[in-house]
Coordinates of C-alpha atoms and ligand atoms in Angstrom, one line a residue:
M25 CA 0.0 0.0 0.0
E26 CA 1.4 3.4 -1.0
I27 CA 1.5 5.8 1.9
L28 CA 1.5 9.5 1.1
Y29 CA 2.1 12.4 3.5
K30 CA 0.0 15.4 4.3
S31 CA 0.6 18.4 6.6
T32 CA -0.8 18.8 10.1
R33 CA -1.7 22.3 8.9
D34 CA -3.1 21.4 5.5
S35 CA -4.8 18.0 5.1
S36 CA -5.1 18.4 1.3
K37 CA -1.3 18.2 0.8
R38 CA 0.1 15.1 -0.8
L39 CA 3.8 14.2 -0.8
T40 CA 5.7 10.9 -1.2
A41 CA 7.8 9.7 1.7
S42 CA 11.0 10.7 -0.1
Q43 CA 9.7 14.2 -0.9
A44 CA 8.7 14.6 2.8
V45 CA 12.2 13.5 3.9
L46 CA 13.8 16.1 1.6
Q47 CA 11.5 18.9 2.7
G48 CA 11.6 18.2 6.5
L49 CA 8.9 20.7 7.5
S50 CA 5.9 21.6 5.3
E51 CA 5.9 25.1 3.8
D52 CA 2.8 25.9 5.9
G53 CA 4.8 25.3 9.1
G54 CA 3.1 22.0 9.7
L55 CA 4.6 18.5 10.2
F56 CA 4.2 15.7 7.7
I57 CA 1.9 12.9 8.7
P58 CA 0.9 9.7 6.9
T59 CA -2.5 9.9 5.1
S60 CA -3.3 6.3 6.3
I61 CA -1.8 4.1 8.9
P62 CA -0.1 1.0 7.6
G63 CA 0.0 -2.3 9.6
L64 CA 2.7 -4.9 10.1
D65 CA 2.2 -7.6 7.4
K66 CA 3.8 -10.4 9.5
S67 CA 3.0 -11.6 13.0
L68 CA 5.2 -10.4 15.8
K69 CA 6.1 -14.0 16.4
E70 CA 7.4 -14.3 12.8
L71 CA 9.3 -11.0 13.2
S72 CA 11.0 -12.1 16.4
S73 CA 13.4 -14.2 14.4
L74 CA 14.9 -11.2 12.6
D75 CA 18.0 -9.2 13.6
Y76 CA 17.8 -5.4 14.0
R77 CA 18.5 -4.7 10.3
G78 CA 15.9 -7.3 9.2
L79 CA 13.3 -5.9 11.5
A80 CA 14.2 -2.3 10.5
Y81 CA 13.3 -3.2 6.9
E82 CA 9.9 -4.7 7.9
V83 CA 8.9 -1.6 9.9
M84 CA 10.4 1.1 7.7
K85 CA 9.0 -0.3 4.5
L86 CA 5.5 0.5 5.8
F87 CA 6.3 4.2 6.0
F88 CA 8.8 4.8 3.2
T89 CA 6.7 3.2 0.5
D90 CA 8.3 4.9 -2.5
Y91 CA 11.7 3.6 -1.6
T92 CA 12.5 0.3 -3.4
E93 CA 13.4 -2.7 -1.3
E94 CA 17.0 -2.4 -2.5
E95 CA 17.2 1.3 -1.7
L96 CA 15.8 0.9 1.8
K97 CA 17.9 -2.1 2.7
K98 CA 21.0 -0.2 1.6
C99 CA 20.1 2.7 3.8
I100 CA 19.6 0.4 6.7
D101 CA 22.9 -1.5 6.1
N102 CA 24.8 1.8 5.9
A103 CA 23.2 3.0 9.1
Y104 CA 23.2 0.1 11.6
D105 CA 26.7 -1.2 11.1
D106 CA 29.9 -1.2 13.2
K107 CA 29.3 2.4 14.1
F108 CA 27.5 0.6 16.9
D109 CA 29.6 -1.0 19.6
T110 CA 27.4 -4.1 19.8
E111 CA 26.3 -6.5 17.1
E112 CA 22.8 -6.5 18.6
I113 CA 22.5 -2.7 17.9
V114 CA 19.8 -2.3 20.7
P115 CA 20.3 -4.6 23.7
L116 CA 17.5 -5.1 26.2
V117 CA 18.5 -5.1 29.9
E118 CA 16.3 -6.2 32.8
A119 CA 16.7 -4.4 36.1
D120 CA 14.3 -4.1 39.0
G121 CA 11.4 -5.6 37.1
A122 CA 11.6 -3.4 34.0
Y123 CA 13.3 -3.8 30.6
Y124 CA 15.6 -1.1 29.5
I125 CA 15.9 -0.5 25.8
E126 CA 19.6 0.6 25.5
L127 CA 19.5 3.1 22.7
F128 CA 23.0 4.4 23.3
H129 CA 25.4 2.1 21.5
G130 CA 25.9 4.3 18.5
A131 CA 28.6 6.9 17.7
T132 CA 27.7 9.5 20.3
I133 CA 26.4 7.1 23.0
A134 CA 22.9 8.6 23.0
F135 CA 19.6 7.8 21.4
K136 CA 19.7 10.4 18.6
D137 CA 22.2 8.2 16.9
M138 CA 19.4 5.7 16.2
A139 CA 17.7 8.1 13.8
L140 CA 20.7 10.3 12.7
S141 CA 22.6 7.2 11.5
I142 CA 20.0 6.6 8.9
L143 CA 18.7 10.1 8.0
P144 CA 21.6 11.0 5.7
H145 CA 21.1 7.8 3.7
L146 CA 17.3 8.4 3.5
M147 CA 18.0 11.9 2.3
T148 CA 20.6 11.2 -0.4
T149 CA 18.5 8.3 -1.7
A150 CA 15.5 10.7 -1.7
A151 CA 17.5 13.3 -3.7
K152 CA 18.4 10.7 -6.3
K153 CA 14.8 9.5 -6.6
N154 CA 13.6 13.0 -7.1
N155 CA 16.2 13.8 -9.7
I156 CA 18.0 16.3 -7.6
S157 CA 21.6 16.6 -8.5
N158 CA 22.6 19.3 -5.9
D159 CA 24.6 18.2 -2.9
I160 CA 22.7 18.5 0.3
V161 CA 24.0 20.9 2.9
I162 CA 22.9 20.4 6.4
L163 CA 23.0 23.5 8.6
T164 CA 22.4 23.1 12.3
A165 CA 22.8 25.1 15.5
T166 CA 23.4 23.0 18.5
S167 CA 23.4 23.4 22.2
G168 CA 25.6 20.3 22.4
D169 CA 24.2 16.9 21.7
T170 CA 22.3 16.9 18.4
G171 CA 25.1 18.6 16.6
K172 CA 27.6 15.8 17.3
A173 CA 25.0 13.1 16.5
A174 CA 24.3 14.8 13.1
L175 CA 28.0 15.2 12.4
A176 CA 28.6 11.5 13.1
G177 CA 25.6 10.5 10.9
F178 CA 26.6 12.7 7.9
D179 CA 30.4 12.1 8.3
S180 CA 31.7 11.1 4.8
V181 CA 28.3 10.4 3.3
P182 CA 28.7 11.1 -0.4
G183 CA 26.5 14.0 -1.8
T184 CA 26.2 15.7 1.6
K185 CA 28.0 18.4 3.6
I186 CA 27.3 19.4 7.2
I187 CA 27.9 22.7 9.0
V188 CA 27.4 22.9 12.8
F189 CA 27.4 26.1 14.8
Y190 CA 27.8 25.9 18.5
P191 CA 28.0 28.6 21.2
K192 CA 31.7 28.9 22.1
G193 CA 32.0 28.4 25.8
G194 CA 28.3 27.4 26.0
V195 CA 28.6 23.6 25.7
S196 CA 30.3 21.1 28.0
F197 CA 34.0 20.1 27.7
I198 CA 33.1 16.7 26.4
Q199 CA 30.5 18.0 24.0
E200 CA 33.0 20.5 22.5
R201 CA 35.7 17.9 22.3
Q202 CA 33.4 15.5 20.5
M203 CA 32.5 18.1 17.9
V204 CA 35.9 19.7 17.2
T205 CA 37.5 16.3 16.7
Q206 CA 35.0 15.4 14.1
A207 CA 36.6 13.6 11.1
G208 CA 35.2 13.7 7.5
E209 CA 36.1 16.0 4.6
N210 CA 32.4 17.0 4.4
T211 CA 32.1 18.2 8.0
C212 CA 32.5 21.7 9.4
V213 CA 32.2 22.8 13.0
I214 CA 32.2 26.5 13.9
G215 CA 32.1 28.2 17.3
I216 CA 30.2 31.4 17.5
N217 CA 30.6 34.4 19.8
G218 CA 27.0 34.2 21.2
N219 CA 24.6 31.9 22.8
F220 CA 22.5 29.0 21.4
D221 CA 19.5 31.2 20.6
D222 CA 21.8 33.6 18.6
A223 CA 23.1 30.6 16.6
Q224 CA 19.6 29.2 16.1
T225 CA 18.2 32.5 15.0
A226 CA 21.0 33.1 12.5
V227 CA 20.7 29.6 11.0
K228 CA 16.9 30.1 10.5
K229 CA 17.7 33.4 8.8
I230 CA 20.2 31.7 6.4
F231 CA 17.6 29.1 5.7
S232 CA 15.0 31.6 4.6
D233 CA 17.4 33.9 2.7
D234 CA 16.3 33.5 -1.0
A235 CA 19.4 35.3 -2.4
M236 CA 21.7 32.9 -0.5
K237 CA 19.5 30.0 -1.7
A238 CA 20.0 31.0 -5.4
E239 CA 23.7 31.6 -4.9
L240 CA 24.1 28.1 -3.5
N241 CA 21.9 26.5 -6.1
A242 CA 24.2 28.0 -8.8
K243 CA 27.1 26.2 -7.1
G244 CA 25.2 22.9 -6.9
Y245 CA 24.1 23.0 -3.3
Q246 CA 20.8 23.1 -1.4
F247 CA 20.1 23.4 2.3
S248 CA 18.3 20.9 4.4
S249 CA 17.8 20.4 8.1
A250 CA 18.2 17.3 10.2
N251 CA 15.9 18.3 13.0
S252 CA 13.7 15.9 14.9
I253 CA 10.4 16.7 13.1
N254 CA 11.7 15.0 9.9
I255 CA 9.9 11.8 9.1
G256 CA 13.3 10.4 8.3
R257 CA 14.1 10.7 12.0
L258 CA 10.6 9.8 13.4
F259 CA 9.9 6.5 11.8
P260 CA 13.3 4.8 12.2
Q261 CA 12.6 5.2 15.9
V262 CA 9.5 3.0 15.6
V263 CA 11.8 0.0 14.9
Y264 CA 13.4 -0.4 18.3
Y265 CA 10.0 -0.7 20.1
V266 CA 8.9 -3.5 17.9
F267 CA 12.4 -5.1 18.1
S268 CA 12.4 -5.0 21.9
Y269 CA 8.8 -6.4 22.1
C270 CA 9.9 -9.2 19.8
K271 CA 12.9 -10.0 22.0
L272 CA 10.6 -10.3 25.1
L273 CA 8.4 -12.6 23.0
S274 CA 11.2 -14.8 21.8
E275 CA 12.7 -15.1 25.3
G276 CA 9.4 -16.2 26.6
K277 CA 9.1 -13.1 28.9
I278 CA 5.7 -12.3 27.4
G279 CA 3.1 -14.3 25.5
E280 CA 1.7 -13.6 22.0
G281 CA -0.6 -10.6 22.0
E282 CA 0.4 -9.6 25.6
K283 CA 0.4 -5.9 26.1
V284 CA 3.4 -3.9 27.5
N285 CA 3.8 -0.4 28.9
I286 CA 6.4 1.9 27.3
V287 CA 8.1 4.6 29.4
V288 CA 9.9 7.4 27.6
P289 CA 12.0 10.3 29.0
T290 CA 10.6 13.1 26.9
G291 CA 11.7 16.4 25.5
N292 CA 10.6 17.2 22.0
F293 CA 8.0 14.3 22.0
G294 CA 9.7 12.5 19.1
N295 CA 10.7 9.3 20.8
I296 CA 7.4 8.7 22.6
L297 CA 5.5 9.5 19.4
A298 CA 7.4 6.8 17.7
A299 CA 6.2 4.4 20.4
Y300 CA 2.6 5.6 19.7
Y301 CA 3.1 4.8 16.0
A302 CA 4.5 1.4 17.0
K303 CA 1.1 0.7 18.5
Q304 CA -0.7 2.1 15.4
I305 CA 1.0 -0.5 13.2
G306 CA 0.2 -3.4 15.5
L307 CA 2.3 -3.5 18.7
P308 CA 0.2 -4.4 21.8
V309 CA 0.7 -1.5 24.1
N310 CA -1.2 -0.8 27.4
K311 CA 0.1 2.6 28.5
F312 CA 2.5 5.1 27.2
I313 CA 4.2 6.8 30.1
C314 CA 5.6 10.2 29.4
A315 CA 8.3 11.2 31.8
S316 CA 9.5 14.8 32.2
N317 CA 12.1 16.6 34.3
E318 CA 11.4 19.9 36.2
N319 CA 10.4 21.4 32.8
K320 CA 7.1 19.6 33.2
V321 CA 5.0 21.2 30.5
L322 CA 3.9 17.8 29.2
F323 CA 3.0 16.5 32.6
D324 CA 0.7 19.5 33.1
F325 CA -0.7 19.1 29.6
F326 CA -1.7 15.5 30.1
G327 CA -3.2 16.3 33.5
T328 CA -5.2 19.4 32.5
G329 CA -5.5 19.5 28.7
V330 CA -3.7 22.9 28.7
Y331 CA -0.4 23.3 27.1
D332 CA 1.3 26.3 28.6
K333 CA 4.9 27.3 28.0
N334 CA 4.6 30.5 30.0
R335 CA 6.8 29.4 32.9
Q336 CA 10.4 29.5 34.1
F337 CA 12.9 27.5 32.1
N338 CA 15.0 25.3 34.3
L339 CA 18.4 24.1 33.5
T340 CA 18.5 20.5 34.9
N341 CA 20.8 17.5 35.2
S342 CA 18.9 16.0 32.2
P343 CA 19.7 18.8 29.8
S344 CA 18.4 17.1 26.6
M345 CA 14.9 17.2 28.1
D346 CA 15.1 20.9 29.0
I347 CA 12.5 22.0 26.5
L348 CA 9.3 24.1 26.8
I349 CA 8.0 23.6 23.2
S350 CA 7.7 19.9 22.3
S351 CA 7.4 20.3 18.5
N352 CA 6.5 16.7 17.7
L353 CA 3.4 17.0 20.0
E354 CA 1.7 18.8 17.0
R355 CA 1.3 15.4 15.3
L356 CA -0.5 13.9 18.3
I357 CA -2.7 17.1 18.6
Y358 CA -3.6 16.7 14.9
L359 CA -4.5 13.0 15.4
I360 CA -6.7 13.6 18.4
A361 CA -8.3 16.6 16.8
G362 CA -9.7 14.1 14.2
E363 CA -7.1 15.0 11.6
D364 CA -8.5 18.5 11.5
S365 CA -5.8 20.8 10.1
D366 CA -7.7 24.1 10.8
K367 CA -8.1 23.2 14.4
T368 CA -4.5 22.3 14.7
K369 CA -3.4 25.5 13.0
E370 CA -5.5 27.4 15.5
F371 CA -3.9 25.7 18.5
M372 CA -0.4 26.4 17.1
K373 CA -1.3 30.0 16.4
N374 CA -2.3 30.4 20.1
L375 CA 0.9 28.8 21.2
V376 CA 2.9 31.4 19.2
S377 CA 0.7 34.4 20.2
G378 CA 0.0 33.6 23.9
G379 CA 2.3 30.7 24.7
K380 CA -0.6 28.3 25.3
Y381 CA -3.6 26.5 24.1
E382 CA -6.3 24.2 25.6
I383 CA -7.6 21.1 23.9
T384 CA -11.3 20.1 24.0
A385 CA -12.8 17.4 26.3
D386 CA -13.3 15.2 23.3
M387 CA -9.6 15.4 22.4
K388 CA -8.5 14.8 26.0
A389 CA -10.6 11.7 26.1
K390 CA -8.5 10.3 23.3
L391 CA -5.4 10.5 25.4
A392 CA -6.5 7.7 27.8
D393 CA -3.5 5.6 26.7
F394 CA -1.1 8.2 28.1
E395 CA 0.1 8.5 31.7
A396 CA 2.5 11.3 32.7
G397 CA 4.9 12.0 35.5
F398 CA 8.0 14.0 36.3
A399 CA 11.1 13.8 38.5
T400 CA 13.0 16.6 40.2
Q401 CA 16.8 16.8 39.9
D402 CA 17.2 15.3 43.4
E403 CA 14.7 12.5 42.6
T404 CA 16.6 11.8 39.5
L405 CA 19.9 11.3 41.3
A406 CA 18.2 9.4 44.1
R407 CA 16.8 7.0 41.5
I408 CA 20.3 6.4 39.9
K409 CA 21.6 5.6 43.4
S410 CA 18.8 3.3 44.5
L411 CA 18.8 1.3 41.3
Y412 CA 22.6 1.0 41.5
D413 CA 22.6 0.0 45.1
N414 CA 19.9 -2.7 44.5
T415 CA 21.0 -4.1 41.1
G416 CA 24.4 -2.7 40.1
Y417 CA 22.9 -1.2 36.9
V418 CA 23.8 2.4 36.3
L419 CA 21.5 4.7 34.5
D420 CA 22.2 8.1 32.9
T421 CA 20.2 11.1 34.3
H422 CA 17.6 11.1 31.4
T423 CA 16.8 7.4 31.7
A424 CA 16.7 7.9 35.5
V425 CA 13.8 10.4 35.1
A426 CA 11.9 7.7 33.2
S427 CA 12.8 5.1 35.8
Y428 CA 11.7 7.2 38.7
V429 CA 8.4 8.1 37.0
Y430 CA 7.8 4.4 36.2
D431 CA 8.6 3.3 39.7
K432 CA 6.2 5.8 41.2
Y433 CA 3.5 4.8 38.7
R434 CA 3.9 1.1 39.4
K435 CA 3.6 1.7 43.1
E436 CA 0.6 4.0 42.9
S437 CA -1.4 2.1 40.2
G438 CA -0.4 -1.5 41.1
D439 CA -0.2 -2.1 37.3
Q440 CA 1.8 -5.3 36.8
T441 CA 2.0 -5.0 33.0
K442 CA 5.5 -5.8 31.7
T443 CA 7.3 -2.6 30.9
L444 CA 9.8 -1.3 28.4
I445 CA 11.8 1.8 29.4
A446 CA 13.6 3.8 26.7
S447 CA 17.2 4.2 27.9
T448 CA 18.3 7.3 26.0
A449 CA 21.9 7.9 26.9
S450 CA 25.0 6.1 28.3
P451 CA 25.8 7.0 31.9
F452 CA 29.3 7.9 30.4
K453 CA 27.8 10.8 28.5
F454 CA 26.8 12.5 31.8
T455 CA 29.5 11.2 34.0
P456 CA 29.7 14.1 36.5
N457 CA 26.0 13.9 37.5
V458 CA 26.0 10.1 37.6
M459 CA 29.1 10.2 39.9
K460 CA 27.4 12.7 42.0
A461 CA 24.6 10.2 42.6
I462 CA 26.7 7.0 43.2
A463 CA 30.1 8.1 44.3
P464 CA 30.2 11.8 45.2
D465 CA 33.7 11.4 46.8
K466 CA 35.1 10.6 43.3
I467 CA 34.0 13.8 41.6
S468 CA 36.9 15.6 40.0
D469 CA 37.7 18.1 37.2
D470 CA 39.1 15.3 35.1
N471 CA 36.3 13.9 33.0
F472 CA 38.4 11.1 31.7
A473 CA 39.6 10.0 35.1
M474 CA 36.0 10.0 36.3
A475 CA 35.0 7.8 33.3
D476 CA 37.5 5.3 34.5
E477 CA 36.1 5.3 38.0
L478 CA 32.6 4.9 36.6
S479 CA 33.8 2.0 34.5
K480 CA 35.0 0.2 37.7
L481 CA 31.8 0.9 39.7
A482 CA 29.4 0.0 36.9
N483 CA 31.5 -2.9 35.7
V484 CA 31.1 -1.6 32.1
A485 CA 34.0 -0.7 29.7
V486 CA 34.5 3.0 28.9
P487 CA 32.7 3.4 25.6
K488 CA 34.8 3.8 22.4
A489 CA 33.2 7.2 21.9
I490 CA 34.9 8.5 25.1
E491 CA 38.2 6.8 24.6
E492 CA 38.5 8.2 21.1
I493 CA 38.1 11.9 22.0
K494 CA 40.8 11.6 24.6
T495 CA 43.5 11.4 21.9
A496 CA 41.8 12.4 18.7
P497 CA 43.3 15.5 17.0
I498 CA 41.4 18.8 17.0
K499 CA 40.3 19.6 13.5
H500 CA 37.9 22.5 13.9
T501 CA 39.1 25.7 15.5
K502 CA 37.2 28.4 13.7
V503 CA 35.2 30.9 15.8
V504 CA 33.1 33.7 14.2
D505 CA 30.8 36.5 15.2
V506 CA 27.1 35.9 14.6
K507 CA 26.9 38.4 11.7
D508 CA 29.7 36.5 9.9
M509 CA 27.9 33.1 9.9
P510 CA 26.7 33.4 6.3
D511 CA 30.2 34.1 5.1
A512 CA 31.5 31.2 7.1
V513 CA 29.0 29.0 5.2
R514 CA 30.2 30.4 1.9
D515 CA 33.9 29.9 2.8
F516 CA 33.3 26.2 3.6
L517 CA 31.4 25.6 0.4
N518 CA 33.9 27.3 -1.8
Ligands
PLP608 C1 16.8 14.1 22.8 C2 16.9 13.3 24.1 C3 15.7 13.0 24.8 C4 14.3 13.5 24.4 O1 13.8 12.8 23.3 P1 12.6 13.5 22.5 O2 12.5 12.6 21.3 O3 13.1 14.9 22.1 O4 11.4 13.5 23.4 C5 15.9 12.2 26.0 N1 17.1 11.8 26.4 C6 18.2 12.1 25.7 C7 19.5 11.6 26.2 C8 18.1 12.8 24.5 O5 19.3 13.1 23.8

């Protein structure tokens, strides 16, 4: 069945999957969404014999229907290879009665690798399919993590170039090191004299500059963005929920048709939305549990039906979830609004003008599958410690938010349903905070020494990603003023 894509702000729009991958965001500001929901065409039992790549094909073929089998399999093989430090790609670990889906075995030891490993291949294939001969230039402003994951994904992919701007002095030592040591002829990392918002605003301006667009087009380039609203990032994330369920099935931990809960530490709402799509295509899910940190806009939304970003922004120890506008939520809003693009547009307009909107009682009733909770910073660290003390398993701070929320939910509801928890980062990515939780006496300024300590305590080897940046040569040293960012782009492309 061919699946086409429409916009959450214009239901009449029709694009193929590859066109939607190339465009990223719809011109009307909406997000692309499938016009109909496909279903798995094999039983979960049959699928449970497949490895990650095999299963990725069975899931992704449902959404990327204009890619041929050969094209899609090539994208998958290029993405999920020895960039991952385990042959399994996504291991499942049981601790304290829940199953942790370890999504951090890729190049940057965090979950964004799952999608950013394959996006470049989906994009270059899409360009070929749509007779675009221009090279694709990815422009990104980063506050730390996404930039590196995008660099690693696009590193040396033919037909692409990537330019990442980061606030000089505004990212962690490890984050900067990871970026400035990035290999690949097609990569470019530039520090800016300004903060993340300055970088973001300037990138958006470059994107919408028609003269610059024409100038690049003449040189054989076109811009694209790798942000998390692209369907080329969303749907590859559906795979690991199905994969993990199949693993429980083949290990006899659950029976055929048995429902599971899925808990996700949430920021932009991409990862949990992928879980929601997993259910749509046939995965038996009982509850989706949305876990927030102190920036608990989503917790409040699920409780009250009011989305309100007018509040203090907290910098927490789970920084990748420090978000007040969860862009991917727009897709869920559209679905529960009965796929009404006018209504969706209205909500989003209110979000821009007044910083909030309230959904109707009808819409709220359609959210019955969702539970929500949040963890404070102290609760997050306490959860890392108690799980470590009881089981020896060490969580990163983001996963600990999910684990805390789940533990509380389980105690309060008595729900005994088997539960999958998305584990979104390696504890080695956030070593100082993890050490603060389990071995405060070992905290030091030397990140690498702390990683060695953590390795001993957790009984887990220091990941390759950390070992590598210890010695890798620094390749990117350029720092520019915000006003000079367009020229820096021109320089790199010349
Ligand atoms: C991005 C990120 C999240 C949040 O995922 P969303 O898809 O934005 O909800 C959670 N944990 C980590 C470590 C992340 O990098």
